[in-house]
């Protein structure tokens, strides 16, 4: 319904039947024109107020404030004032508040309780002190715009999971270096091994020692061959390394396999291919090799040296 306050000039029209008739003759789109004009004036006022507030209260340049006003406007200072007051009560300085708003101006029209406070409480629940929160938000305030449950919490859990892995790696690092060194590996060899396969340092020092001891002490094989095939440390000692090593060692002792042959190749093959290349193809020895492979023949032990 139209009111005189919407069209202040209407009171100047003569109150005559003819005038009333003329108003009734106006088509609906004519009133739309007047409404659009009034709305344009209101939007312009909001934009001017927004620019003025952002430049005078938040430290934005007129150019930046103009860009922001194209994205959103506000016509009263209550909401932006509540945001600034909230930051002050949390220990932020004027300069810090201006820095946050300059980088994330949309925060000025957010709800301090629903949008910002919940993130502060989350940081506090993770043992962040008030000064830590101020420093974190000032340095990286963009996260205040993110969803707490959809983005911030999952990201935090991912980082905390990753950090214990790093801590665990560093705490066991010296023990693993010593494990390699005690079997004759130089620091350069260890470093090069780590560069080629960083996962090698995720193996326990006990696993490293066990594999090195079996390869070098019990089999009497060259440690350089083992360091050249770091994936061997990933295999089970009982289920793969020992059974296949017994077969390979027997073949070497009988001259059925050249001593110059690769020692690492047999351990990387599938069970089917290993059987085909190192067991079944030796018809006269196949049954003996199969018993060794299956752990049924205990008469042959790994010697200290071939």
Short mmCIF file of C-alpha atoms in Angstrom, two decimals:
data_model
loop_
_atom_site.label_atom_id
_atom_site.label_comp_id
_atom_site.label_asym_id
_atom_site.label_seq_id
_atom_site.Cartn_x
_atom_site.Cartn_y
_atom_site.Cartn_z
CA UNK A 1 0.00 0.00 0.00
CA UNK A 2 1.25 3.47 -0.87
CA UNK A 3 1.67 6.07 1.84
CA UNK A 4 2.27 9.80 1.68
CA UNK A 5 5.60 9.30 3.40
CA UNK A 6 6.75 7.23 0.45
CA UNK A 7 6.05 10.12 -1.93
CA UNK A 8 6.54 13.39 -0.03
CA UNK A 9 5.53 15.45 -3.04
CA UNK A 10 1.98 14.06 -3.08
CA UNK A 11 0.79 16.49 -0.44
CA UNK A 12 1.41 19.32 -2.91
CA UNK A 13 -1.12 17.92 -5.34
CA UNK A 14 -4.53 19.56 -5.11
CA UNK A 15 -7.08 17.47 -3.31
CA UNK A 16 -9.64 17.43 -6.08
CA UNK A 17 -11.59 14.63 -7.73
CA UNK A 18 -9.76 15.37 -10.96
CA UNK A 19 -6.35 14.92 -9.29
CA UNK A 20 -7.48 11.68 -7.73
CA UNK A 21 -8.66 10.53 -11.09
CA UNK A 22 -5.25 11.29 -12.62
CA UNK A 23 -3.49 9.23 -9.93
CA UNK A 24 -5.77 6.31 -10.55
CA UNK A 25 -5.01 6.50 -14.27
CA UNK A 26 -1.30 5.93 -13.59
CA UNK A 27 -0.24 2.41 -14.59
CA UNK A 28 1.50 0.05 -12.10
CA UNK A 29 4.90 0.39 -13.77
CA UNK A 30 4.74 4.12 -13.11
CA UNK A 31 4.72 3.45 -9.37
CA UNK A 32 7.59 1.02 -9.88
CA UNK A 33 9.62 3.89 -11.27
CA UNK A 34 9.04 5.98 -8.17
CA UNK A 35 9.82 3.00 -5.90
CA UNK A 36 13.06 2.26 -7.77
CA UNK A 37 14.08 5.88 -7.45
CA UNK A 38 13.48 5.80 -3.72
CA UNK A 39 15.39 2.51 -3.38
CA UNK A 40 18.31 3.90 -5.38
CA UNK A 41 18.53 6.84 -3.05
CA UNK A 42 18.50 4.49 -0.03
CA UNK A 43 21.20 2.20 -1.51
CA UNK A 44 23.35 5.22 -2.25
CA UNK A 45 23.03 6.38 1.37
CA UNK A 46 24.02 2.90 2.61
CA UNK A 47 27.01 2.85 0.31
CA UNK A 48 28.17 6.28 1.46
CA UNK A 49 27.76 5.31 5.11
CA UNK A 50 29.66 2.05 4.55
CA UNK A 51 32.57 3.81 2.83
CA UNK A 52 32.70 6.47 5.55
CA UNK A 53 32.67 3.89 8.36
CA UNK A 54 35.34 1.69 6.79
CA UNK A 55 37.69 4.61 6.16
CA UNK A 56 37.16 6.41 9.46
CA UNK A 57 36.81 3.46 11.84
CA UNK A 58 38.63 0.58 10.17
CA UNK A 59 41.57 2.24 8.45
CA UNK A 60 40.66 1.26 4.89
CA UNK A 61 41.68 3.55 2.06
CA UNK A 62 38.81 5.23 0.17
CA UNK A 63 39.61 3.04 -2.84
CA UNK A 64 39.48 -0.19 -0.81
CA UNK A 65 36.34 0.96 1.02
CA UNK A 66 34.68 1.64 -2.35
CA UNK A 67 35.52 -1.89 -3.54
CA UNK A 68 34.10 -3.37 -0.34
CA UNK A 69 30.90 -1.33 -0.64
CA UNK A 70 30.21 -3.03 -3.98
CA UNK A 71 30.02 -6.36 -2.16
CA UNK A 72 27.99 -5.36 0.90
CA UNK A 73 26.70 -2.27 2.68
CA UNK A 74 25.23 -1.35 6.06
CA UNK A 75 23.31 1.70 7.16
CA UNK A 76 23.81 1.76 10.92
CA UNK A 77 26.95 1.38 13.07
CA UNK A 78 25.48 -1.11 15.57
CA UNK A 79 26.72 -4.36 13.99
CA UNK A 80 30.22 -3.18 12.97
CA UNK A 81 30.60 -1.49 16.36
CA UNK A 82 29.77 -4.77 18.09
CA UNK A 83 32.48 -6.55 16.08
CA UNK A 84 35.11 -3.96 16.94
CA UNK A 85 34.05 -3.96 20.60
CA UNK A 86 34.31 -7.75 20.69
CA UNK A 87 37.88 -7.70 19.38
CA UNK A 88 38.83 -5.05 21.95
CA UNK A 89 37.42 -7.11 24.81
CA UNK A 90 39.56 -10.03 23.61
CA UNK A 91 42.74 -7.98 23.91
CA UNK A 92 43.26 -6.79 20.33
CA UNK A 93 44.79 -3.36 19.80
CA UNK A 94 43.29 -0.77 17.43
CA UNK A 95 46.07 -1.44 14.91
CA UNK A 96 45.48 -5.20 15.06
CA UNK A 97 41.73 -4.75 14.60
CA UNK A 98 42.25 -2.48 11.61
CA UNK A 99 44.69 -4.95 10.11
CA UNK A 100 42.16 -7.80 10.47
CA UNK A 101 39.31 -5.77 8.96
CA UNK A 102 41.46 -4.50 6.08
CA UNK A 103 42.26 -8.08 5.06
CA UNK A 104 38.80 -9.50 5.82
CA UNK A 105 36.30 -6.63 5.67
CA UNK A 106 33.26 -8.94 5.59
CA UNK A 107 33.93 -9.71 9.26
CA UNK A 108 32.61 -6.27 10.07
CA UNK A 109 29.04 -7.41 9.35
CA UNK A 110 29.37 -10.84 10.95
CA UNK A 111 27.98 -11.95 14.28
CA UNK A 112 30.66 -11.79 17.00
CA UNK A 113 28.97 -14.59 18.94
CA UNK A 114 27.97 -16.97 16.15
CA UNK A 115 30.89 -16.40 13.76
CA UNK A 116 33.94 -15.32 15.77
CA UNK A 117 33.56 -16.35 19.42
CA UNK A 118 33.11 -20.05 18.60
CA UNK A 119 36.48 -20.10 16.83
CA UNK A 120 38.14 -18.38 19.78
CA UNK A 121 36.63 -20.95 22.12
CA UNK A 122 37.89 -23.77 19.89
CA UNK A 123 41.44 -22.40 20.03
CA UNK A 124 41.18 -22.00 23.79
CA UNK A 125 40.00 -25.63 24.10
CA UNK A 126 43.25 -26.64 22.41
CA UNK A 127 45.23 -24.89 25.17
CA UNK A 128 45.87 -21.68 23.25
CA UNK A 129 46.40 -18.77 25.65
CA UNK A 130 44.64 -15.40 25.09
CA UNK A 131 47.91 -13.95 23.76
CA UNK A 132 48.31 -16.97 21.45
CA UNK A 133 44.81 -16.39 20.08
CA UNK A 134 45.49 -12.70 19.48
CA UNK A 135 48.75 -13.48 17.67
CA UNK A 136 47.19 -16.29 15.60
CA UNK A 137 44.14 -14.31 14.52
CA UNK A 138 46.18 -11.20 13.73
CA UNK A 139 48.61 -13.22 11.63
CA UNK A 140 46.01 -15.36 9.87
CA UNK A 141 42.52 -14.00 10.35
CA UNK A 142 41.09 -15.62 7.23
CA UNK A 143 40.20 -18.75 9.17
CA UNK A 144 37.52 -16.74 11.05
CA UNK A 145 35.50 -16.85 7.82
CA UNK A 146 35.70 -20.64 7.54
CA UNK A 147 33.19 -23.12 8.91
CA UNK A 148 34.23 -24.47 12.30
CA UNK A 149 32.86 -27.98 11.80
CA UNK A 150 33.39 -28.37 8.06
CA UNK A 151 36.87 -26.87 7.72
CA UNK A 152 38.66 -25.79 10.90
CA UNK A 153 38.18 -28.91 13.05
CA UNK A 154 39.01 -31.42 10.24
CA UNK A 155 42.11 -29.38 9.30
CA UNK A 156 43.24 -29.25 12.93
CA UNK A 157 42.83 -33.01 13.32
CA UNK A 158 44.83 -33.61 10.14
CA UNK A 159 47.69 -31.41 11.34
CA UNK A 160 47.78 -32.95 14.83
CA UNK A 161 47.87 -36.44 13.30
CA UNK A 162 50.77 -35.44 11.07
CA UNK A 163 52.74 -33.76 13.89
CA UNK A 164 52.91 -36.91 16.16
CA UNK A 165 54.30 -38.79 13.13
CA UNK A 166 57.04 -36.18 12.77
CA UNK A 167 57.73 -36.29 16.51
CA UNK A 168 57.92 -40.06 16.44
CA UNK A 169 60.28 -39.96 13.48
CA UNK A 170 62.62 -37.50 15.20
CA UNK A 171 62.63 -39.37 18.54
CA UNK A 172 63.56 -42.68 16.87
CA UNK A 173 65.97 -41.11 14.33
CA UNK A 174 69.23 -41.55 16.30
CA UNK A 175 68.43 -45.16 17.14
CA UNK A 176 67.85 -45.94 13.47
CA UNK A 177 71.07 -44.23 12.40
CA UNK A 178 72.94 -46.30 14.97
CA UNK A 179 71.23 -49.46 13.72
CA UNK A 180 72.62 -48.87 10.24
CA UNK A 181 76.04 -47.81 11.49
CA UNK A 182 76.54 -50.88 13.65
CA UNK A 183 76.32 -53.00 10.50
CA UNK A 184 78.97 -51.01 8.68
CA UNK A 185 76.91 -48.40 6.82
CA UNK A 186 78.45 -44.94 6.47
CA UNK A 187 76.55 -41.72 7.06
CA UNK A 188 76.60 -41.00 3.33
CA UNK A 189 75.05 -44.40 2.59
CA UNK A 190 72.37 -43.82 5.21
CA UNK A 191 71.59 -40.32 3.91
CA UNK A 192 71.41 -41.52 0.31
CA UNK A 193 69.13 -44.35 1.38
CA UNK A 194 66.84 -41.86 3.10
CA UNK A 195 66.75 -39.66 -0.02
CA UNK A 196 65.81 -42.62 -2.20
CA UNK A 197 63.20 -44.00 0.17
CA UNK A 198 62.25 -41.76 3.13
CA UNK A 199 59.86 -44.44 4.42
CA UNK A 200 62.89 -46.47 5.50
CA UNK A 201 63.13 -44.27 8.61
CA UNK A 202 59.57 -45.17 9.58
CA UNK A 203 60.68 -48.74 10.25
CA UNK A 204 61.49 -49.52 13.86
CA UNK A 205 65.11 -49.84 14.87
CA UNK A 206 64.33 -53.44 15.93
CA UNK A 207 63.11 -54.27 12.42
CA UNK A 208 66.17 -52.66 10.83
CA UNK A 209 68.50 -54.57 13.14
CA UNK A 210 66.72 -57.87 12.56
CA UNK A 211 66.87 -57.64 8.77
CA UNK A 212 70.48 -56.43 8.74
CA UNK A 213 71.52 -59.18 11.16
CA UNK A 214 69.84 -61.88 9.09
CA UNK A 215 71.25 -60.60 5.81
CA UNK A 216 74.81 -59.95 6.94
CA UNK A 217 75.48 -62.24 9.94
CA UNK A 218 73.40 -65.31 9.14
CA UNK A 219 73.55 -65.28 5.35
CA UNK A 220 76.93 -63.61 5.04
CA UNK A 221 75.73 -61.44 2.19
CA UNK A 222 76.99 -57.99 1.20
CA UNK A 223 75.13 -55.18 3.05
CA UNK A 224 75.44 -52.94 -0.03
CA UNK A 225 73.02 -55.25 -1.86
CA UNK A 226 70.52 -54.77 0.95
CA UNK A 227 70.99 -50.98 1.01
CA UNK A 228 70.40 -50.93 -2.74
CA UNK A 229 67.03 -52.64 -2.26
CA UNK A 230 65.45 -50.77 0.66
CA UNK A 231 62.02 -52.21 -0.10
CA UNK A 232 63.28 -55.48 1.45
CA UNK A 233 62.90 -53.86 4.88
CA UNK A 234 59.16 -53.67 4.23
CA UNK A 235 58.77 -57.45 3.93
CA UNK A 236 58.09 -59.85 6.77
CA UNK A 237 61.25 -61.55 7.95
CA UNK A 238 59.48 -64.82 8.78
CA UNK A 239 57.03 -64.99 5.89
CA UNK A 240 59.17 -63.79 2.99
CA UNK A 241 62.82 -63.01 3.66
CA UNK A 242 63.83 -66.19 5.53
CA UNK A 243 61.99 -68.76 3.31
CA UNK A 244 63.25 -67.23 0.07
CA UNK A 245 66.77 -66.70 1.42
CA UNK A 246 66.98 -70.41 2.28
CA UNK A 247 66.04 -71.34 -1.28
CA UNK A 248 68.49 -68.85 -2.81
CA UNK A 249 71.28 -69.93 -0.47
CA UNK A 250 70.72 -73.60 -1.35
CA UNK A 251 70.82 -72.82 -5.08
CA UNK A 252 74.07 -70.90 -4.62
CA UNK A 253 75.64 -73.70 -2.58
CA UNK A 254 74.79 -76.23 -5.32
CA UNK A 255 76.04 -74.02 -8.12
CA UNK A 256 72.54 -73.83 -9.60
CA UNK A 257 72.55 -70.08 -9.30
CA UNK A 258 75.45 -67.83 -10.25
CA UNK A 259 77.11 -65.96 -7.41
CA UNK A 260 77.04 -62.85 -9.60
CA UNK A 261 73.24 -63.03 -9.82
CA UNK A 262 71.19 -60.34 -8.11
CA UNK A 263 70.41 -61.21 -4.52
CA UNK A 264 67.54 -58.75 -4.26
CA UNK A 265 65.51 -59.91 -7.30
CA UNK A 266 64.05 -63.09 -5.71
CA UNK A 267 62.53 -61.17 -2.81
CA UNK A 268 60.51 -58.74 -4.91
CA UNK A 269 58.72 -61.36 -7.02
CA UNK A 270 55.19 -62.59 -6.46
CA UNK A 271 54.83 -66.02 -4.86
CA UNK A 272 53.78 -67.56 -8.17
CA UNK A 273 56.72 -66.12 -10.10
CA UNK A 274 59.21 -67.00 -7.37
CA UNK A 275 58.05 -70.62 -7.43
CA UNK A 276 58.37 -70.71 -11.21
CA UNK A 277 61.87 -69.20 -11.40
CA UNK A 278 63.53 -70.58 -8.25
CA UNK A 279 61.75 -73.83 -7.37
CA UNK A 280 59.78 -75.57 -10.11
CA UNK A 281 62.36 -75.07 -12.85
CA UNK A 282 64.90 -77.28 -10.98
CA UNK A 283 63.20 -80.65 -11.42
CA UNK A 284 65.79 -82.72 -9.53
CA UNK A 285 65.80 -80.35 -6.56
CA UNK A 286 62.21 -79.10 -6.69
CA UNK A 287 60.92 -81.19 -3.77
CA UNK A 288 63.86 -80.19 -1.55
CA UNK A 289 63.49 -76.53 -2.52
CA UNK A 290 59.76 -76.64 -1.82
CA UNK A 291 60.36 -78.05 1.66
CA UNK A 292 62.86 -75.28 2.35
CA UNK A 293 60.45 -72.68 1.06
CA UNK A 294 57.62 -74.00 3.18
CA UNK A 295 59.80 -74.32 6.29
CA UNK A 296 59.46 -78.10 6.43
CA UNK A 297 63.17 -78.82 5.97
CA UNK A 298 65.10 -77.67 9.03
CA UNK A 299 68.26 -79.60 8.26
CA UNK A 300 69.74 -76.64 6.40
CA UNK A 301 70.58 -73.60 8.47
CA UNK A 302 71.81 -70.25 7.29
CA UNK A 303 75.59 -70.36 7.48
CA UNK A 304 77.75 -67.52 8.67
CA UNK A 305 79.41 -67.41 5.30
CA UNK A 306 78.95 -69.10 1.97
#
